[in-house]
CSV table of C-alpha atoms in Angstrom, one decimal:
chain,number,residue,atom,x,y,z
V,1,MET,CA,55.7,25.5,29.7
V,2,VAL,CA,57.4,22.4,31.2
V,3,TRP,CA,56.9,22.1,35.4
V,4,THR,CA,59.9,20.3,36.9
V,5,LEU,CA,59.3,19.1,40.8
V,6,ASN,CA,61.1,17.8,43.4
V,7,LYS,CA,59.5,15.7,46.1
V,8,LYS,CA,61.5,16.3,48.4
V,9,HIS,CA,60.5,19.6,49.0
V,10,PRO,CA,56.9,21.5,49.3
V,11,LEU,CA,55.5,21.6,46.2
V,12,CYS,CA,54.0,24.6,46.5
V,13,PRO,CA,57.4,27.6,46.5
V,14,GLN,CA,58.2,25.5,43.9
V,15,ILE,CA,55.4,26.7,41.9
V,16,TYR,CA,55.9,30.0,42.8
V,17,GLU,CA,59.3,29.9,41.5
V,18,GLN,CA,58.5,28.7,38.7
V,19,ILE,CA,55.9,31.1,37.7
V,20,CYS,CA,58.3,33.2,38.8
V,21,VAL,CA,61.2,31.8,36.3
V,22,GLY,CA,58.5,31.9,33.7
V,23,ILE,CA,57.9,36.1,33.8
V,24,ALA,CA,61.3,36.6,34.3
V,25,LYS,CA,62.4,34.7,31.6
V,26,GLY,CA,59.5,36.4,29.6
V,27,GLU,CA,57.4,33.1,28.7
V,28,PHE,CA,54.9,35.6,30.4
V,29,GLN,CA,54.5,39.1,29.1
V,30,PRO,CA,53.2,41.6,31.6
V,31,GLY,CA,49.0,41.5,31.5
V,32,GLU,CA,49.5,37.8,29.8
V,33,ARG,CA,46.4,36.1,31.2
V,34,LEU,CA,47.9,32.9,32.9
V,35,MET,CA,46.3,29.1,32.8
V,36,SER,CA,43.9,28.5,35.3
V,37,VAL,CA,44.4,27.2,38.6
V,38,ARG,CA,43.3,23.6,37.1
V,39,GLU,CA,44.8,23.2,34.0
V,40,VAL,CA,48.4,24.4,35.9
V,41,ALA,CA,47.1,21.4,38.1
V,42,VAL,CA,46.9,18.9,35.7
V,43,ALA,CA,50.0,20.1,33.7
V,44,ALA,CA,52.1,20.0,36.5
V,45,GLY,CA,50.8,17.0,37.9
V,46,VAL,CA,49.7,18.7,41.1
V,47,ASN,CA,46.5,19.4,43.6
V,48,PRO,CA,44.7,22.4,43.0
V,49,ASN,CA,44.4,23.4,45.7
V,50,THR,CA,48.7,23.3,45.8
V,51,VAL,CA,49.0,25.7,42.8
V,52,GLN,CA,46.0,27.7,44.8
V,53,LYS,CA,47.8,28.8,47.0
V,54,ALA,CA,50.8,29.6,45.3
V,55,PHE,CA,48.8,32.0,42.7
V,56,GLU,CA,47.8,33.7,46.3
V,57,ALA,CA,51.2,34.2,47.2
V,58,LEU,CA,52.3,35.8,44.2
V,59,GLU,CA,49.3,38.2,44.0
V,60,GLN,CA,50.3,38.8,47.7
V,61,ASP,CA,54.0,39.9,46.8
V,62,GLY,CA,52.4,41.7,43.5
V,63,ILE,CA,53.3,39.5,40.7
V,64,LEU,CA,50.5,38.0,39.6
V,65,HIS,CA,47.4,39.6,40.1
V,66,SER,CA,43.4,37.7,39.8
V,67,VAL,CA,40.2,39.2,37.8
V,68,ARG,CA,37.1,37.8,39.5
V,69,GLY,CA,35.7,35.6,37.3
V,70,SER,CA,38.2,35.9,34.2
V,71,GLY,CA,41.5,34.3,36.3
V,72,TRP,CA,44.8,35.3,36.6
V,73,TYR,CA,47.3,37.4,35.1
V,74,ALA,CA,50.9,38.3,34.9
V,75,GLY,CA,51.6,41.9,36.5
V,76,GLU,CA,52.9,45.1,35.1
V,77,ASP,CA,56.0,44.9,37.0
V,78,THR,CA,58.5,42.1,37.0
V,79,ALA,CA,60.8,43.5,39.4
V,80,LYS,CA,60.1,41.2,41.8
V,81,ALA,CA,60.1,38.1,39.3
V,82,ARG,CA,63.7,39.2,38.3
V,83,GLU,CA,64.5,38.8,41.6
V,84,VAL,CA,63.3,35.5,42.8
V,85,LEU,CA,65.3,34.5,39.6
V,86,GLN,CA,68.3,36.4,41.1
V,87,LYS,CA,67.9,34.3,44.0
V,88,ILE,CA,67.7,30.8,42.8
V,89,ILE,CA,70.7,31.6,40.8
V,90,ALA,CA,72.8,32.5,43.8
V,91,GLU,CA,71.9,29.5,45.6
V,92,LYS,CA,72.5,27.0,42.7
V,93,THR,CA,75.7,28.6,42.3
V,94,ALA,CA,76.7,28.6,46.1
V,95,ALA,CA,75.2,25.4,46.5
V,96,TYR,CA,77.5,24.1,43.2
V,97,PHE,CA,80.8,25.7,44.8
V,98,ASN,CA,79.9,24.2,48.1
V,99,GLU,CA,80.0,20.7,46.5
V,100,MET,CA,83.6,21.6,44.7
V,101,ASP,CA,85.0,22.8,47.7
V,102,ALA,CA,83.4,19.0,49.3
V,103,LEU,CA,85.7,17.7,46.1
V,104,GLY,CA,88.5,19.6,47.4
V,105,LEU,CA,88.3,22.4,44.9
V,106,ALA,CA,89.0,26.1,46.0
V,107,PRO,CA,87.1,28.5,44.3
V,108,GLU,CA,89.9,29.8,42.0
V,109,ALA,CA,90.1,26.3,40.5
V,110,VAL,CA,86.6,25.7,40.4
V,111,LYS,CA,86.1,29.1,38.7
V,112,LEU,CA,88.7,28.2,35.8
V,113,TYR,CA,86.7,24.8,35.4
V,114,VAL,CA,83.4,26.9,34.6
V,115,LYS,CA,85.3,29.3,32.2
V,116,GLU,CA,87.0,25.7,30.2
V,117,TRP,CA,83.5,24.6,30.3
V,118,ASN,CA,82.3,27.4,28.4
V,119,GLN,CA,84.6,26.9,25.7
E,1,MET,CA,35.0,24.5,54.9
E,2,SER,CA,33.3,21.7,56.3
E,3,GLU,CA,33.1,18.5,57.8
E,4,VAL,CA,32.5,15.8,55.4
E,5,LEU,CA,34.1,12.7,56.9
E,6,ARG,CA,34.2,12.2,60.8
E,7,CYS,CA,35.3,8.9,62.7
E,8,GLU,CA,34.8,8.6,65.9
E,9,ASN,CA,36.7,5.5,67.9
E,10,LEU,CA,35.9,3.4,65.0
E,11,VAL,CA,36.8,-0.2,66.0
E,12,LYS,CA,36.4,-3.1,63.6
E,13,ARG,CA,37.1,-6.8,64.8
E,14,TYR,CA,36.4,-10.3,62.5
E,15,GLY,CA,35.8,-12.8,64.6
E,16,ASN,CA,38.2,-13.1,67.7
E,17,GLN,CA,41.1,-12.4,65.4
E,18,LEU,CA,43.1,-8.9,66.1
E,19,ASN,CA,41.3,-5.9,65.4
E,20,ALA,CA,41.3,-4.8,61.4
E,21,LEU,CA,40.4,-0.9,62.9
E,22,ASN,CA,41.8,-0.1,66.3
E,23,GLY,CA,40.1,3.2,67.5
E,24,ILE,CA,40.4,5.5,63.9
E,25,ASN,CA,40.2,8.8,64.7
E,26,LEU,CA,39.5,10.8,61.9
E,27,SER,CA,38.2,14.2,60.3
E,28,LEU,CA,38.6,15.5,56.6
E,29,GLU,CA,36.9,18.5,55.5
E,30,SER,CA,35.5,19.7,51.9
E,31,GLY,CA,38.0,20.5,49.3
E,32,LYS,CA,41.0,18.7,49.9
E,33,ILE,CA,42.7,14.9,48.2
E,34,VAL,CA,43.5,12.8,51.1
E,35,GLY,CA,46.1,9.6,50.4
E,36,LEU,CA,44.9,6.6,52.7
E,37,LEU,CA,48.1,4.9,52.8
E,38,GLY,CA,49.1,1.4,54.3
E,39,PRO,CA,50.9,-1.5,53.4
E,40,ASN,CA,48.2,-4.5,52.2
E,41,GLY,CA,46.2,-5.7,55.1
E,42,SER,CA,46.8,-2.8,57.3
E,43,GLY,CA,42.9,-2.0,56.8
E,44,LYS,CA,42.0,0.8,54.4
E,45,THR,CA,39.2,-1.6,52.6
E,46,THR,CA,37.3,-2.4,55.8
E,47,LEU,CA,37.8,1.5,56.8
E,48,ILE,CA,36.3,2.3,53.0
E,49,LYS,CA,33.6,-0.2,53.5
E,50,ILE,CA,32.7,0.8,56.6
E,51,ILE,CA,32.1,4.4,55.3
E,52,ASN,CA,30.2,3.1,52.3
E,53,GLY,CA,27.6,1.0,54.6
E,54,LEU,CA,28.9,-2.7,53.6
E,55,LEU,CA,30.3,-3.3,56.5
E,56,THR,CA,29.3,-2.2,60.2
E,57,PRO,CA,31.5,-0.9,63.1
E,58,THR,CA,32.3,-3.2,65.9
E,59,LEU,CA,32.6,0.2,68.0
E,60,GLY,CA,32.6,3.9,67.5
E,61,LYS,CA,30.6,5.5,64.8
E,62,VAL,CA,31.3,7.3,61.3
E,63,LEU,CA,29.5,10.6,60.0
E,64,ILE,CA,28.9,11.4,56.6
E,65,ASP,CA,28.5,15.0,56.4
E,66,GLY,CA,26.4,13.8,59.8
E,67,HIS,CA,24.8,11.2,58.8
E,68,GLU,CA,25.7,7.5,59.7
E,69,PRO,CA,25.8,5.2,56.7
E,70,GLY,CA,22.7,4.5,55.2
E,71,VAL,CA,20.1,5.4,52.2
E,72,GLU,CA,20.9,9.1,52.7
E,73,THR,CA,24.9,8.9,52.6
E,74,LYS,CA,24.7,6.4,49.8
E,75,LYS,CA,23.6,10.1,47.8
E,76,LEU,CA,26.6,11.9,49.1
E,77,VAL,CA,29.3,9.3,48.4
E,78,ALA,CA,30.7,8.4,44.9
E,79,TYR,CA,32.7,4.7,45.8
E,80,LEU,CA,35.2,3.2,43.3
E,81,PRO,CA,35.8,-0.6,44.8
E,82,ASP,CA,38.7,-2.6,44.4
E,83,ASN,CA,36.9,-4.6,41.7
E,84,SER,CA,34.0,-4.2,39.6
E,85,TYR,CA,30.6,-5.0,40.2
E,86,LEU,CA,29.4,-4.2,36.6
E,87,ASN,CA,28.1,-7.0,34.6
E,88,SER,CA,30.4,-7.3,31.8
E,89,TRP,CA,27.7,-8.3,29.4
E,90,MET,CA,26.6,-4.4,29.4
E,91,THR,CA,26.9,-2.1,26.9
E,92,ILE,CA,28.4,1.4,28.0
E,93,GLN,CA,25.1,3.0,27.3
E,94,GLN,CA,23.1,0.6,29.5
E,95,ILE,CA,25.8,1.1,32.0
E,96,VAL,CA,25.3,5.0,31.5
E,97,ASP,CA,21.7,4.3,32.0
E,98,TYR,CA,22.1,2.1,35.2
E,99,PHE,CA,23.7,5.0,36.6
E,100,ALA,CA,21.7,7.5,35.9
E,101,ASP,CA,19.2,5.4,37.2
E,102,PHE,CA,20.5,5.4,40.8
E,103,TYR,CA,22.4,8.4,41.5
E,104,ALA,CA,20.3,11.9,41.1
E,105,ASP,CA,23.8,13.7,41.0
E,106,PHE,CA,25.0,11.4,37.9
E,107,ARG,CA,25.8,13.0,34.4
E,108,PRO,CA,25.4,11.3,31.7
E,109,ASP,CA,26.7,13.3,29.1
E,110,LEU,CA,29.7,14.1,30.8
E,111,ALA,CA,30.4,10.8,31.4
E,112,LEU,CA,29.7,9.5,27.7
E,113,SER,CA,32.2,12.4,26.4
E,114,MET,CA,34.7,11.4,28.7
E,115,LEU,CA,34.2,7.9,27.3
E,116,GLU,CA,34.1,9.3,24.0
E,117,ARG,CA,37.7,11.0,24.1
E,118,LEU,CA,39.1,7.3,25.3
E,119,ASP,CA,37.6,5.8,21.9
E,120,ILE,CA,35.1,3.8,24.0
E,121,ARG,CA,31.5,4.1,22.1
E,122,PRO,CA,28.1,3.4,23.6
E,123,ASN,CA,27.2,0.0,21.9
E,124,MET,CA,30.1,-1.1,22.6
E,125,ARG,CA,30.0,-4.4,25.7
E,126,LEU,CA,31.8,-4.2,28.7
E,127,LYS,CA,33.7,-7.7,28.3
E,128,THR,CA,35.1,-5.9,25.2
E,129,LEU,CA,37.4,-4.0,26.6
E,130,SER,CA,41.0,-4.0,28.1
E,131,LYS,CA,41.5,-4.4,31.7
E,132,GLY,CA,42.8,-0.9,31.6
E,133,ASN,CA,40.1,0.8,29.6
E,134,LYS,CA,37.3,-1.3,32.4
E,135,GLU,CA,39.0,0.3,35.3
E,136,LYS,CA,38.8,4.2,33.3
E,137,VAL,CA,35.1,3.4,32.8
E,138,CYS,CA,34.5,2.6,36.2
E,139,LEU,CA,36.6,5.8,37.3
E,140,ILE,CA,34.9,7.9,34.6
E,141,LEU,CA,31.5,6.8,36.1
E,142,VAL,CA,32.7,7.5,39.8
E,143,MET,CA,34.1,10.9,38.6
E,144,SER,CA,30.7,12.1,36.7
E,145,ARG,CA,28.9,11.8,40.0
E,146,ASN,CA,28.1,15.0,41.8
E,147,ALA,CA,29.1,13.8,44.8
E,148,LYS,CA,30.3,15.3,48.5
E,149,LEU,CA,32.9,13.0,49.1
E,150,TYR,CA,34.5,10.7,46.7
E,151,VAL,CA,36.3,7.2,47.8
E,152,LEU,CA,38.6,5.6,45.3
E,153,ASP,CA,40.0,2.4,46.7
E,154,GLU,CA,43.1,1.6,44.7
E,155,PRO,CA,42.6,3.6,41.5
E,156,ILE,CA,45.7,3.0,40.0
E,157,ALA,CA,46.5,-0.3,41.1
E,158,GLY,CA,47.5,-2.6,37.9
E,159,VAL,CA,47.5,0.6,35.7
E,160,ASP,CA,50.4,1.4,33.0
E,161,PRO,CA,52.2,5.1,33.3
E,162,ALA,CA,50.0,6.6,30.6
E,163,ALA,CA,46.6,5.4,32.0
E,164,ARG,CA,48.0,6.3,35.8
E,165,ASP,CA,48.3,9.8,34.2
E,166,TYR,CA,44.7,9.5,32.7
E,167,VAL,CA,43.6,8.6,36.0
E,168,ILE,CA,45.4,11.6,38.0
E,169,SER,CA,44.1,13.8,35.0
E,170,THR,CA,40.6,13.0,35.2
E,171,ILE,CA,40.8,12.8,39.1
E,172,ILE,CA,41.9,16.7,38.9
E,173,ASN,CA,39.4,17.6,36.4
E,174,ASN,CA,36.3,16.5,37.9
E,175,TYR,CA,36.4,16.7,41.7
E,176,ASN,CA,34.3,20.1,42.5
E,177,PRO,CA,36.1,22.0,45.0
E,178,ASP,CA,33.6,21.2,47.7
E,179,ALA,CA,34.1,17.6,47.8
E,180,THR,CA,36.7,15.2,49.4
E,181,VAL,CA,38.5,12.8,47.6
E,182,LEU,CA,39.7,10.0,49.6
E,183,ILE,CA,42.5,7.8,47.1
E,184,SER,CA,43.5,4.4,49.3
E,185,THR,CA,46.8,3.1,47.6
E,186,HIS,CA,49.8,1.6,48.3
E,187,LEU,CA,51.7,3.2,45.1
E,188,ILE,CA,52.4,6.7,46.6
E,189,SER,CA,55.4,7.8,44.1
E,190,ASP,CA,52.6,7.5,41.6
E,191,ILE,CA,50.2,9.8,43.2
E,192,GLU,CA,51.7,12.1,46.5
E,193,GLU,CA,51.9,15.3,43.9
E,194,ILE,CA,48.3,15.6,43.8
E,195,LEU,CA,47.4,15.1,47.4
E,196,ASP,CA,47.1,17.9,50.0
E,197,ARG,CA,47.0,15.6,53.1
E,198,VAL,CA,48.0,11.5,53.9
E,199,LEU,CA,47.2,9.3,56.5
E,200,PHE,CA,49.2,6.4,57.2
E,201,LEU,CA,47.4,3.0,58.4
E,202,LYS,CA,49.2,0.9,60.3
E,203,SER,CA,47.6,-2.5,61.6
E,204,GLY,CA,44.7,-0.8,61.9
E,205,ASN,CA,45.9,2.9,63.3
E,206,ILE,CA,46.5,5.7,62.1
E,207,VAL,CA,50.6,6.5,62.7
E,208,LEU,CA,50.5,9.7,60.5
E,209,ASP,CA,48.0,12.3,59.5
E,210,GLN,CA,49.5,15.2,58.1
E,211,SER,CA,49.6,17.7,55.1
E,212,VAL,CA,52.1,16.7,52.6
E,213,ASP,CA,54.2,19.9,51.9
E,214,GLU,CA,54.6,19.9,56.2
E,215,ILE,CA,55.9,16.3,55.5
E,216,ARG,CA,58.2,17.9,53.0
E,217,GLU,CA,59.4,20.5,55.1
E,218,GLU,CA,59.8,18.6,58.1
E,219,HIS,CA,61.1,15.6,57.0
E,220,GLY,CA,63.2,16.8,53.2
E,221,LYS,CA,61.5,13.9,51.9
E,222,SER,CA,58.7,12.9,49.6
E,223,VAL,CA,55.8,10.8,51.2
E,224,ASP,CA,57.0,7.9,49.5
E,225,GLU,CA,60.7,7.7,51.0
E,226,LEU,CA,58.6,8.8,54.3
E,227,PHE,CA,56.2,5.9,54.0
E,228,ARG,CA,59.1,3.6,53.0
E,229,GLU,CA,61.0,4.5,56.5
E,230,VAL,CA,57.1,4.5,58.5
E,231,PHE,CA,56.9,0.6,57.3
E,232,ARG,CA,60.7,-0.7,57.4
E,233,TRP,CA,60.3,-4.4,58.6
C-alpha cells in the first residue's frame, strides 16, 4: 500500500480515507489482518498516535475491528468503505468541474474533454 | 496520561544580556511526540540544557515526572545532544558497554542489533565511521534506553534524505507509548508528519503551542508553511 499524504490537511482523516479506499478496491479482503499501528506509522512516515486515532474512528464506523492482543482486521461488511470511496470520487469530480468552470468551461464542454481524453 | 515535563515561568538570562528564555510555561503529557521549533537563537538548546540539568534556570522551575533536574531525572531522560560527546577512539562495543554502565534502562542487545543492520560492527572504532553513521550511532544509543522522556536536539541536522527516513523510523519504532519525545529542529517539513504537537519558540517565548492536526485544520496549511509565516522578517 502506497501512502500519499498532504501535509496541508489533517493527517488522521487522510489515513482513514486511504484505508477505506484499500478496502473498497479489495487490497484488503474482508476479515484480513492489517499491519499494526506502528507498521503503518513507519510505512506512512506518520506518528503512531495519528494512526491509532484513525483506526479507532474506522472501528467506530464498523470498517475495521480490533482483536485484543492480536491486531486490526478489515470488517466483513465493506459497504461503508465503498461509500467513503464514492464520496471521495464525488468530491474530486466536483473539484475538477469547479476548476474547469474557473477556466470558463461549461460542464458540457468539460464532458467532451473527458471523453476525448478517454479515447 | 501523566505529565512528564512541566516548566513554570522559566527564565534564563546569560549575564546582563537579554533573556534567552523569557518565562516559559509548558506541560507535556506522556505518549506524545512533540516538536520544539524555532529559528537559530530562539532558545531551543537553552531549554533543552535546563531540562537535562546542564544549565540552571535564573527563575522558575522545571519538573520531570515531578522531580527537579538532578541525579534522579538522569534515569528518566534520554538526551541526544547537538554534538557528540563520545570519544572517537572508542570501539562500538566499548561505547555500548559504557552506556550499559551508566544507564540501568539501556538495552545493549537492542542497540547492537540495530547497529548490525547498518553494518556497523562492535569492533569498529567510532572515528572510522562517516559523519552520518556517527549520528546514527548516537541516536541508536539514546533510543535503546527505556526512558520516560527522550530529548533529541537537532537529530536530523546534516543528514541526507535516506538517513533522515532512517532517523524517523528509528524514533517511531523505539519510543514506548508511555514516553514522550521532544525533538528540536528548524527543519520542520522533514519531520512534521510524525509530530503530535508543536511548540514554536521565538526570542525565548512560546508563541504557539498546538496539536499539528489542529494547525492543519485551522490554517489549511502545513506546519512548515505556518512556521515560515510566523517567523517571517
